[in-house]
JSON list of C-alpha atoms in Angstrom, two decimals:
[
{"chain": "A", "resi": 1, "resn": "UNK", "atom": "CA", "xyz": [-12.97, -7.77, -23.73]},
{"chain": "A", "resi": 2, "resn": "UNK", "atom": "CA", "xyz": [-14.16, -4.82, -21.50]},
{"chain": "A", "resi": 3, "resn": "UNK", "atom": "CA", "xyz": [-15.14, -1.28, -22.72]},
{"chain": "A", "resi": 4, "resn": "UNK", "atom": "CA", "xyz": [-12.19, 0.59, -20.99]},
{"chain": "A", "resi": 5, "resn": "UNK", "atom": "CA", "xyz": [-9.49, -1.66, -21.21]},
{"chain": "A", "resi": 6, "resn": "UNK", "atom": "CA", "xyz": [-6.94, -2.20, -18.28]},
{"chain": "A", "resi": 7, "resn": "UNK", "atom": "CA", "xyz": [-3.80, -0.17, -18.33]},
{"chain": "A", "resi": 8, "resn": "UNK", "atom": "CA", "xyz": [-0.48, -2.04, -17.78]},
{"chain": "A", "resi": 9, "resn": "UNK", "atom": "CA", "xyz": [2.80, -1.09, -17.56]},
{"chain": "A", "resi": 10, "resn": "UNK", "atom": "CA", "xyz": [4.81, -3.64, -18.93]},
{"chain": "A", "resi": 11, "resn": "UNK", "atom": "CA", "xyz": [8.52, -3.88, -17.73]},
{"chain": "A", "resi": 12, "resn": "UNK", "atom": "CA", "xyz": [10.73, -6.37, -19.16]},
{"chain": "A", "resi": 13, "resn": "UNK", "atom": "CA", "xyz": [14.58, -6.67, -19.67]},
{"chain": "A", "resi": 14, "resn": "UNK", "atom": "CA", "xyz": [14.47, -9.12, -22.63]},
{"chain": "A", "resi": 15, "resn": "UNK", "atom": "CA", "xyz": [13.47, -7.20, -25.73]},
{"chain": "A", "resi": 16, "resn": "UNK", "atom": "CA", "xyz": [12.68, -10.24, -27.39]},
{"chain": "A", "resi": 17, "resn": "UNK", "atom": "CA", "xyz": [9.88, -11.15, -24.69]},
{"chain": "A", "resi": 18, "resn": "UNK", "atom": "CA", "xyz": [8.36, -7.85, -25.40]},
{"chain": "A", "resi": 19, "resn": "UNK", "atom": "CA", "xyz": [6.28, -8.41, -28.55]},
{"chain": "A", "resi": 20, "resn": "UNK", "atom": "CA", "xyz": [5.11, -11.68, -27.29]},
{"chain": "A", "resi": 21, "resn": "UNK", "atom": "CA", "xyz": [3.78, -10.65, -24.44]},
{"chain": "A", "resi": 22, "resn": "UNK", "atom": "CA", "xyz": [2.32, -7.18, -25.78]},
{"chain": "A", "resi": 23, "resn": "UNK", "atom": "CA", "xyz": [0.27, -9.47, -28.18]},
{"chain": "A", "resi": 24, "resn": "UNK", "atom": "CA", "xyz": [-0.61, -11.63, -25.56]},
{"chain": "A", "resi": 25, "resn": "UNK", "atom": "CA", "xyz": [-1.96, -8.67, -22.95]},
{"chain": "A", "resi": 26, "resn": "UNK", "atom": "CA", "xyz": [-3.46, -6.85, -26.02]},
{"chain": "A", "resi": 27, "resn": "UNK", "atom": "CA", "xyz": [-5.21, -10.38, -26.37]},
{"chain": "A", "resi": 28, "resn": "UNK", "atom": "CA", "xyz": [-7.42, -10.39, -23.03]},
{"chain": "A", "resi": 29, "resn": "UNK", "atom": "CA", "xyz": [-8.04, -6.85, -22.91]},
{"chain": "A", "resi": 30, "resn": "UNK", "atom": "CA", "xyz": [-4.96, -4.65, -21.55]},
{"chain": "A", "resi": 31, "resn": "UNK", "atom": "CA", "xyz": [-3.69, -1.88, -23.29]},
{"chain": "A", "resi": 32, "resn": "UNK", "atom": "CA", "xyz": [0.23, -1.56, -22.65]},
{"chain": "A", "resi": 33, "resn": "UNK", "atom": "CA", "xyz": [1.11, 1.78, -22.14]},
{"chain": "A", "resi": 34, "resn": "UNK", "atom": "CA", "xyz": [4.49, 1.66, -22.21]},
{"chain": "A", "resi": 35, "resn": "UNK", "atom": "CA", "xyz": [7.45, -0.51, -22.12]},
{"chain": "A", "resi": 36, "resn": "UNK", "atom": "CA", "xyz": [10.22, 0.27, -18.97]},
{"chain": "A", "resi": 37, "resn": "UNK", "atom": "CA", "xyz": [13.08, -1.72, -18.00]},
{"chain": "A", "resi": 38, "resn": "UNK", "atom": "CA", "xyz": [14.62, -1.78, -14.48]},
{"chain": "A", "resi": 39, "resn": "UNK", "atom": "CA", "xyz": [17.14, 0.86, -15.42]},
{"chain": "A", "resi": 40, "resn": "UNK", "atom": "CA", "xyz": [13.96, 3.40, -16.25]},
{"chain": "A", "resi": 41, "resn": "UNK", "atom": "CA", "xyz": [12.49, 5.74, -13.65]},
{"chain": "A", "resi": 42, "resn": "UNK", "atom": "CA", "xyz": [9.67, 3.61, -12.85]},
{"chain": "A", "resi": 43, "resn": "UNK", "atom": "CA", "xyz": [8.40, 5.87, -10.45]},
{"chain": "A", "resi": 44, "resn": "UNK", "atom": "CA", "xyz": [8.07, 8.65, -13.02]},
{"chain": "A", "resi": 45, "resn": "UNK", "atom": "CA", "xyz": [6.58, 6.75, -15.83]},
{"chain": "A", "resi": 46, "resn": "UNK", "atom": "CA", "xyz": [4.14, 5.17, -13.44]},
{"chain": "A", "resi": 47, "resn": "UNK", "atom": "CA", "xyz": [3.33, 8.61, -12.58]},
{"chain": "A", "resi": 48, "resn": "UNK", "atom": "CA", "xyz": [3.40, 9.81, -16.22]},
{"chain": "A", "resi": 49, "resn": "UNK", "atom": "CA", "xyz": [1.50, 6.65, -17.28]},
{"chain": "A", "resi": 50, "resn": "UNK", "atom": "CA", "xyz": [-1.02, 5.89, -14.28]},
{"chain": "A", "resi": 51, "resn": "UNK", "atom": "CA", "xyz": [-1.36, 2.28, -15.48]},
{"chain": "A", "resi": 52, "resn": "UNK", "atom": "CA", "xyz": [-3.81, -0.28, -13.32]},
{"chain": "A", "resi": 53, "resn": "UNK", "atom": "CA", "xyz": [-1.25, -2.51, -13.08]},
{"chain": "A", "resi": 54, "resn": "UNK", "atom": "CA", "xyz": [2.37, -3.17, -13.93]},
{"chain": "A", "resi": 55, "resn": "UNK", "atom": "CA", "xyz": [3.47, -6.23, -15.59]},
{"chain": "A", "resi": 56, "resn": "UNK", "atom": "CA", "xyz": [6.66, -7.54, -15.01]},
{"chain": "A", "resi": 57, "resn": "UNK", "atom": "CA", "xyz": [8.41, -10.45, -17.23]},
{"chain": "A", "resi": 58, "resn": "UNK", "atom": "CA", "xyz": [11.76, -11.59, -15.94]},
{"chain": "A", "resi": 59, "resn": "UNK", "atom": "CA", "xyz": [13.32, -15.37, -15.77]},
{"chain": "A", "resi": 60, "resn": "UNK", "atom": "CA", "xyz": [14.90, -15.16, -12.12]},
{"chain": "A", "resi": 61, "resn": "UNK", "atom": "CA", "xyz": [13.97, -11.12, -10.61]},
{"chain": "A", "resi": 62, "resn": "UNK", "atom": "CA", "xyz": [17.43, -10.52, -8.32]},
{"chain": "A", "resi": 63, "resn": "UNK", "atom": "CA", "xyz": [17.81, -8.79, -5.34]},
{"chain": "A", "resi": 64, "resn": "UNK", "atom": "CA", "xyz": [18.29, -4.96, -7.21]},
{"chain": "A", "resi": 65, "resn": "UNK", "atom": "CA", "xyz": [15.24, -6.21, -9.02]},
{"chain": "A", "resi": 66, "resn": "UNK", "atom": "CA", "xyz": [13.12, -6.63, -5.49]},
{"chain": "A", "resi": 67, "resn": "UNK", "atom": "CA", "xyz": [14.76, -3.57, -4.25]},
{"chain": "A", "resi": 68, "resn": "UNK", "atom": "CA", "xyz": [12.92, -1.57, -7.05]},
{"chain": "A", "resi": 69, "resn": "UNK", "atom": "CA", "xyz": [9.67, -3.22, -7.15]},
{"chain": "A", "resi": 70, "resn": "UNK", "atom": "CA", "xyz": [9.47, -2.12, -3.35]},
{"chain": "A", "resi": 71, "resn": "UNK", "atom": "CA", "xyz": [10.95, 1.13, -4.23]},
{"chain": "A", "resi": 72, "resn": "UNK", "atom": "CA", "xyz": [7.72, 1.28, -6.84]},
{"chain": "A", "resi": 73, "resn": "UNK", "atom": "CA", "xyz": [5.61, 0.67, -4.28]},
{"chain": "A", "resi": 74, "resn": "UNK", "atom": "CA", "xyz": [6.63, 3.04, -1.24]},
{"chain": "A", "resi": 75, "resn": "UNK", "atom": "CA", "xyz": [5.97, 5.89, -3.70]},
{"chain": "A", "resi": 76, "resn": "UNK", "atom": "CA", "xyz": [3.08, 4.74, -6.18]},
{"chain": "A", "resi": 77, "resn": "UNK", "atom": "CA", "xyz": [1.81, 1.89, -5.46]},
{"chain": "A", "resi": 78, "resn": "UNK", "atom": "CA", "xyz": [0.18, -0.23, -8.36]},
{"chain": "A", "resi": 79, "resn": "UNK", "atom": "CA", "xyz": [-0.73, -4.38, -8.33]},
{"chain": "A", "resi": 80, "resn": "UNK", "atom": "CA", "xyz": [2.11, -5.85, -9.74]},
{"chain": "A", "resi": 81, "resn": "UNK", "atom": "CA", "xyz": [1.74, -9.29, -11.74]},
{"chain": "A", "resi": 82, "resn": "UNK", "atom": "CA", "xyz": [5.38, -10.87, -12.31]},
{"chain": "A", "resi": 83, "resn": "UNK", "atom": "CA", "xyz": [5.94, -13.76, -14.70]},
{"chain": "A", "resi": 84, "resn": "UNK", "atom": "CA", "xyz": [8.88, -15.43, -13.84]},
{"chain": "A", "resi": 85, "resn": "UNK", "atom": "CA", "xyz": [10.93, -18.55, -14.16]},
{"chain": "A", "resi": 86, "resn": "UNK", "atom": "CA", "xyz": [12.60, -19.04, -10.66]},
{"chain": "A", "resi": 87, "resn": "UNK", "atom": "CA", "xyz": [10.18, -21.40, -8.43]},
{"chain": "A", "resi": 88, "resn": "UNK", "atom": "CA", "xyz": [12.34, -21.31, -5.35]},
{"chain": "A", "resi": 89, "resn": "UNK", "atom": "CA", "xyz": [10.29, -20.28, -2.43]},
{"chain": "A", "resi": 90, "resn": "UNK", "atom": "CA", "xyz": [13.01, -17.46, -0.77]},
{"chain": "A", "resi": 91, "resn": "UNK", "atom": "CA", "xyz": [12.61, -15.98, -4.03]},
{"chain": "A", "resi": 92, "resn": "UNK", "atom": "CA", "xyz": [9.04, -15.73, -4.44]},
{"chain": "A", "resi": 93, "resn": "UNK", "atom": "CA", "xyz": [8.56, -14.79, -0.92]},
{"chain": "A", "resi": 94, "resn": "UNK", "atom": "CA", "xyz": [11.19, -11.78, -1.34]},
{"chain": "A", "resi": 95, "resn": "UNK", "atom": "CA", "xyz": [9.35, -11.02, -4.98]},
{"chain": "A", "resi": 96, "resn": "UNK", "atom": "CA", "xyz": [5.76, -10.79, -2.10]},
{"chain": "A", "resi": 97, "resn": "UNK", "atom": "CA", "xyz": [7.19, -9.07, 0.64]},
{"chain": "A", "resi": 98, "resn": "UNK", "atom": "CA", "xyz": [8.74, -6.58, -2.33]},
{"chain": "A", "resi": 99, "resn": "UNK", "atom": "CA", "xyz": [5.04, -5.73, -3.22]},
{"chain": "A", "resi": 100, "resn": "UNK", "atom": "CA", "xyz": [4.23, -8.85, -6.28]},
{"chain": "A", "resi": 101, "resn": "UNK", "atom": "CA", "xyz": [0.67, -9.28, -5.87]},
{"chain": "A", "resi": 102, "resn": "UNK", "atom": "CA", "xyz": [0.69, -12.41, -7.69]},
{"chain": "A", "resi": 103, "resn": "UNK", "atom": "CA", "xyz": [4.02, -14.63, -8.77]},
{"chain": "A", "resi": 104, "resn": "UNK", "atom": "CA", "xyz": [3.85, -16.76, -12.12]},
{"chain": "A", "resi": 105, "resn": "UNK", "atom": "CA", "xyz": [6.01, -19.35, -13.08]},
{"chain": "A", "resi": 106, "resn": "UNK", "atom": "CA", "xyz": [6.09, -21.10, -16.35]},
{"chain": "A", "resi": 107, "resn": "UNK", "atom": "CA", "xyz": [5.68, -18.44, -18.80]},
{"chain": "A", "resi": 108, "resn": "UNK", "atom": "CA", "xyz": [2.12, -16.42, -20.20]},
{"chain": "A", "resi": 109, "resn": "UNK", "atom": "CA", "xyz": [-0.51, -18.39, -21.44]},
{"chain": "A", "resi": 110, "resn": "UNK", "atom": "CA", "xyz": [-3.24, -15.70, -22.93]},
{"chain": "A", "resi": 111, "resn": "UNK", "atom": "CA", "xyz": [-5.97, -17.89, -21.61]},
{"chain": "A", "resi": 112, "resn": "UNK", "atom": "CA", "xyz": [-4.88, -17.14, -18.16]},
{"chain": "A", "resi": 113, "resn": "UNK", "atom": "CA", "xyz": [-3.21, -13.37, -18.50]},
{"chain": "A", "resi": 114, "resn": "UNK", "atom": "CA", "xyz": [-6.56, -11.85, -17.74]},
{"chain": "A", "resi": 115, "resn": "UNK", "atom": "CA", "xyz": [-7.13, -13.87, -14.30]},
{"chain": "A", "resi": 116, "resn": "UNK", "atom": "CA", "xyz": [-4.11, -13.54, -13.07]},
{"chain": "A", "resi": 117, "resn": "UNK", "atom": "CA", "xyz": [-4.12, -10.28, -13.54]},
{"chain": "A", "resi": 118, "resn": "UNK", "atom": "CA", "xyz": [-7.95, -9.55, -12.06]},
{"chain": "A", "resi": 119, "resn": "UNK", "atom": "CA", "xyz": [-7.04, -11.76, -9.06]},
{"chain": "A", "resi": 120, "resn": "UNK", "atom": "CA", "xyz": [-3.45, -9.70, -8.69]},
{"chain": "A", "resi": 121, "resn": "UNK", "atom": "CA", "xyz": [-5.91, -5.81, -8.68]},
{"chain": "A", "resi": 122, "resn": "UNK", "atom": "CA", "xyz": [-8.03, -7.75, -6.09]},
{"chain": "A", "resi": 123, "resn": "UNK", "atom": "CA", "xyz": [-4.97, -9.02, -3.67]},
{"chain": "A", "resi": 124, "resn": "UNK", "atom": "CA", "xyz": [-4.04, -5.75, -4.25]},
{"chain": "A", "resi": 125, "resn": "UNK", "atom": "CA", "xyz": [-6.99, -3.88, -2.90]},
{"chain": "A", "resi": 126, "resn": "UNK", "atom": "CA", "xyz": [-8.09, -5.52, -0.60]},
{"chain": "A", "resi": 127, "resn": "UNK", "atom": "CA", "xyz": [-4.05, -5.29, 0.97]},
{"chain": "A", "resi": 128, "resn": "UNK", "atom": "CA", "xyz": [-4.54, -1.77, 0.74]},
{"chain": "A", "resi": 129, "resn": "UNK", "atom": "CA", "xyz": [-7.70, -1.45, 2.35]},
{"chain": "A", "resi": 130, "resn": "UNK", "atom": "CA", "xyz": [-6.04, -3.11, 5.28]},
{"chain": "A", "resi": 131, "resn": "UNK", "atom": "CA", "xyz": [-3.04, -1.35, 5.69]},
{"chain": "A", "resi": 132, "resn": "UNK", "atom": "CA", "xyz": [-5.80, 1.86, 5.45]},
{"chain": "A", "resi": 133, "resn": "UNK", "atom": "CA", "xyz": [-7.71, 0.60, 8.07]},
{"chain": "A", "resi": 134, "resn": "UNK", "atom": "CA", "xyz": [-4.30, -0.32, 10.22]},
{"chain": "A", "resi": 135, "resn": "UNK", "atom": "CA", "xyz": [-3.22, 3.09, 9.92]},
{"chain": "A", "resi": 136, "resn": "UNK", "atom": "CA", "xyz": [-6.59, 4.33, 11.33]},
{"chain": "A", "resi": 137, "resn": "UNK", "atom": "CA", "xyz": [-6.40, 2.08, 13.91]},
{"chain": "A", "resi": 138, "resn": "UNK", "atom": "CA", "xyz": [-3.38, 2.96, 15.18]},
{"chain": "A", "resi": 139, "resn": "UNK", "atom": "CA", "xyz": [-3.54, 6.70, 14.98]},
{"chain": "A", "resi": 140, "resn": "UNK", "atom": "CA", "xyz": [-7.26, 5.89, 17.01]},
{"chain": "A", "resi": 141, "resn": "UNK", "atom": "CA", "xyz": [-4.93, 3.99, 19.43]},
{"chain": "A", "resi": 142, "resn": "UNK", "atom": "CA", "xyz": [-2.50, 6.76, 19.91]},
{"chain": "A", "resi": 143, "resn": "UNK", "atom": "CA", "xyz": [-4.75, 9.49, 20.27]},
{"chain": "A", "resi": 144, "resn": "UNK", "atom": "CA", "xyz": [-6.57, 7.30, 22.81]},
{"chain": "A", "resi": 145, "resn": "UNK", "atom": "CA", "xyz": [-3.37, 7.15, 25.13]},
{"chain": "A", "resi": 146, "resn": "UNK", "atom": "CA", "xyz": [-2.97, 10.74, 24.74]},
{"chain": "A", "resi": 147, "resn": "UNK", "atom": "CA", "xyz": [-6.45, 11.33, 26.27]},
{"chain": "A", "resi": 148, "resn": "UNK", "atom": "CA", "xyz": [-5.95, 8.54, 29.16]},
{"chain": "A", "resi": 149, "resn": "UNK", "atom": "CA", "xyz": [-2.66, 10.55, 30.05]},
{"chain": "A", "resi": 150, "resn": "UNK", "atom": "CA", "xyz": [-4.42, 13.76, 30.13]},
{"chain": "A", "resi": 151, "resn": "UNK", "atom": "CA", "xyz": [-7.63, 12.35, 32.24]},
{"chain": "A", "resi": 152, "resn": "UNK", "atom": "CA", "xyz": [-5.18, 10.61, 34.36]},
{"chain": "A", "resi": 153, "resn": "UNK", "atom": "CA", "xyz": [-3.41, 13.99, 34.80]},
{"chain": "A", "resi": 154, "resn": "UNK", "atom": "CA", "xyz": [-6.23, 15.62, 35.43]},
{"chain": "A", "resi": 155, "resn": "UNK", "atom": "CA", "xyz": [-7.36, 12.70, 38.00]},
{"chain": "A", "resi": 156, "resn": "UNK", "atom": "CA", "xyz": [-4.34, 13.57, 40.00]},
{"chain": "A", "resi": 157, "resn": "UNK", "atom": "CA", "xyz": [-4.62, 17.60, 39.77]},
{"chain": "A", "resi": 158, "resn": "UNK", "atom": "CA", "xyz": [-8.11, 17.69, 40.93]},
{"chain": "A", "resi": 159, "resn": "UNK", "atom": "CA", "xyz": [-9.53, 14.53, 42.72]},
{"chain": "A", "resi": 160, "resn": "UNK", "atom": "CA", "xyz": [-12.13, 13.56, 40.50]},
{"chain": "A", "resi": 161, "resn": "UNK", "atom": "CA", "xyz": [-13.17, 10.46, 38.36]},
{"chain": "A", "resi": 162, "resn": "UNK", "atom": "CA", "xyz": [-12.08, 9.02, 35.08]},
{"chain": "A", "resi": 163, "resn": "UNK", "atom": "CA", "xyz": [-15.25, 10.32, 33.51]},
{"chain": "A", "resi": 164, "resn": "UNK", "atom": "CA", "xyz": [-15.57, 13.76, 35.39]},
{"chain": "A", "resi": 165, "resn": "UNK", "atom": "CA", "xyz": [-12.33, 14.11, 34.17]},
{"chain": "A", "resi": 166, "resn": "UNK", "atom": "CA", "xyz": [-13.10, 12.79, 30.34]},
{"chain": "A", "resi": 167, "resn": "UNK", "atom": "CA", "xyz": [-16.31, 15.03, 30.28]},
{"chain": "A", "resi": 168, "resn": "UNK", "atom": "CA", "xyz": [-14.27, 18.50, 31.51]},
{"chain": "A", "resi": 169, "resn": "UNK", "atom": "CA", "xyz": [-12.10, 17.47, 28.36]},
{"chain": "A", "resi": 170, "resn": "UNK", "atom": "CA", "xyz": [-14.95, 17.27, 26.60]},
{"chain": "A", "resi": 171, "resn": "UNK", "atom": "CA", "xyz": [-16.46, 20.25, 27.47]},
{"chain": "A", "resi": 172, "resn": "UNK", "atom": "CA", "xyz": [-12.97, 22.32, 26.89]},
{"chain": "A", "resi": 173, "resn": "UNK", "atom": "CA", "xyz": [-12.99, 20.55, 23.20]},
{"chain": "A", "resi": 174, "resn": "UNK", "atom": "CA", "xyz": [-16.53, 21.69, 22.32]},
{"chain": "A", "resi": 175, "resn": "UNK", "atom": "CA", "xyz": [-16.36, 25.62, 23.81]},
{"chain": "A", "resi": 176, "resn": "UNK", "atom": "CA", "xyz": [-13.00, 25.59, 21.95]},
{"chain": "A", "resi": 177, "resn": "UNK", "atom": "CA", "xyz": [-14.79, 23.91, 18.78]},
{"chain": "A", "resi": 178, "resn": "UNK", "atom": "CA", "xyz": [-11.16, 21.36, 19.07]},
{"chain": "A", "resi": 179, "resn": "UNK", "atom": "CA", "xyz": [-11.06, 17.58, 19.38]},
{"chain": "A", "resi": 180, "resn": "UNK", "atom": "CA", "xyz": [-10.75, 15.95, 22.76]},
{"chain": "A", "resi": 181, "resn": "UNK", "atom": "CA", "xyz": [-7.78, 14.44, 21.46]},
{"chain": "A", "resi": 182, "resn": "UNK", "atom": "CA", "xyz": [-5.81, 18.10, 20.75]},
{"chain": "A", "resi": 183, "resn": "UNK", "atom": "CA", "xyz": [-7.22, 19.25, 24.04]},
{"chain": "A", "resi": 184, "resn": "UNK", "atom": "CA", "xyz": [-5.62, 16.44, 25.74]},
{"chain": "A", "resi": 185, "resn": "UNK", "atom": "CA", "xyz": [-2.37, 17.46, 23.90]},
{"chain": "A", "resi": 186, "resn": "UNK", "atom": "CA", "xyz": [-2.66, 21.05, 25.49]},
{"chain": "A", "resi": 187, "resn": "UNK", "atom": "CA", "xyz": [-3.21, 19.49, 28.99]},
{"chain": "A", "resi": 188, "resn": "UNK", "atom": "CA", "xyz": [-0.41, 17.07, 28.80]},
{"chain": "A", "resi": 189, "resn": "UNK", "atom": "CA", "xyz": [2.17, 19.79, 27.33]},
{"chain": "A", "resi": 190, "resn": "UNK", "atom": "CA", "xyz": [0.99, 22.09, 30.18]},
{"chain": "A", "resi": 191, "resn": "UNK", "atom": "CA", "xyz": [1.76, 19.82, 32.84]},
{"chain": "A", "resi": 192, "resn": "UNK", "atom": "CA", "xyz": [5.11, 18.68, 31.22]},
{"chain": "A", "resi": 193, "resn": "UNK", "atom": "CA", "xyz": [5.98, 22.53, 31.28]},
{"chain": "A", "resi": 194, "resn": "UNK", "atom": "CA", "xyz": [4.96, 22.85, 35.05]},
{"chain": "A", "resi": 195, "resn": "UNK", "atom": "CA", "xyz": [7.39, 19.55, 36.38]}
]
């Protein structure tokens, strides 16, 4: 067991599961801190609770189920380990593309709670770091069209070269202490107001 044990949010609709599988997360080093069901605000005790990861035990998870976990995750997102009973692939696939980092059937055994549920905070990571790094590189994308318009723009306007025209941009952006990108904004704004 670590020194600073892993926080989960446990969510489960079958009050008799709960004990069980408290005991069994308390077992392999988790402290619960708190018990939802889907008709909670999740999104407000996740917020309340900041747990590392949100355990969810359900036999078959349903389409208002999904619809929730994704929910969960456009706001706050959190790994999310669901023990379930329904092995059909559509379902499990939903239960991924709804944000379950990891998708167990056949019940909890303790011996593999912990695994699961380090593998599930990895997946989860790791996802996020690439949707981060997606982000960037699509706002790095965008602003780089937004400086080809404006150096093809300026191109036009005064006869010169692509880079003649990048390093006037350039200069503009550093007297003005802006980015090239935000001067390249102002250029292509002033030429839509002069068409």
């Amino acid at each position: 067991m670590q020194a600073n044990p892993l926080r989960a949010l446990l969510v489960d609709d079958q009050p008799q599961h709960v004990e069980l599988l408290k005991a069994s997360l308390r077992e392999v080093g988790c402290a619960v801190v708190a018990v939802a069901s889907f008709s909670d605000d999740l999104v407000a005790l996740i917020g309340a609770k900041d747990p590392d990861v949100i355990i969810v035990d359900m036999d078959a998870p349903g389409r208002d189920t999904l619809e929730s976990l994704a929910f969960v995750q456009s706001r706050i997102p959190r790994p999310i380990v669901m023990f379930a009973q329904d092995e059909g692939p559509d379902t499990i696939r939903r239960a991924v593309q709804a944000g379950v980092s990891a998708y167990v059937v056949d019940g909890i055994q303790p011996r593999r709670v912990r695994p699961i549920i380090e593998a599930a905070i990895a997946r989860f990571e790791r996802f996020r770091a690439l949707e981060t790094e997606l982000v960037k590189t699509r706002g790095q994308l965008a602003e780089r069209k937004v400086i080809d318009k404006a150096k093809g723009l300026i191109m036009s306007q005064k006869g010169v070269s692509e880079e003649e025209a990048y390093q006037a941009m350039r200069r503009l952006a550093m007297r003005s202490n802006r980015r090239v990108v935000e001067v390249a904004e102002g250029i292509i704004a002033a030429a839509e107001l002069l068409i």
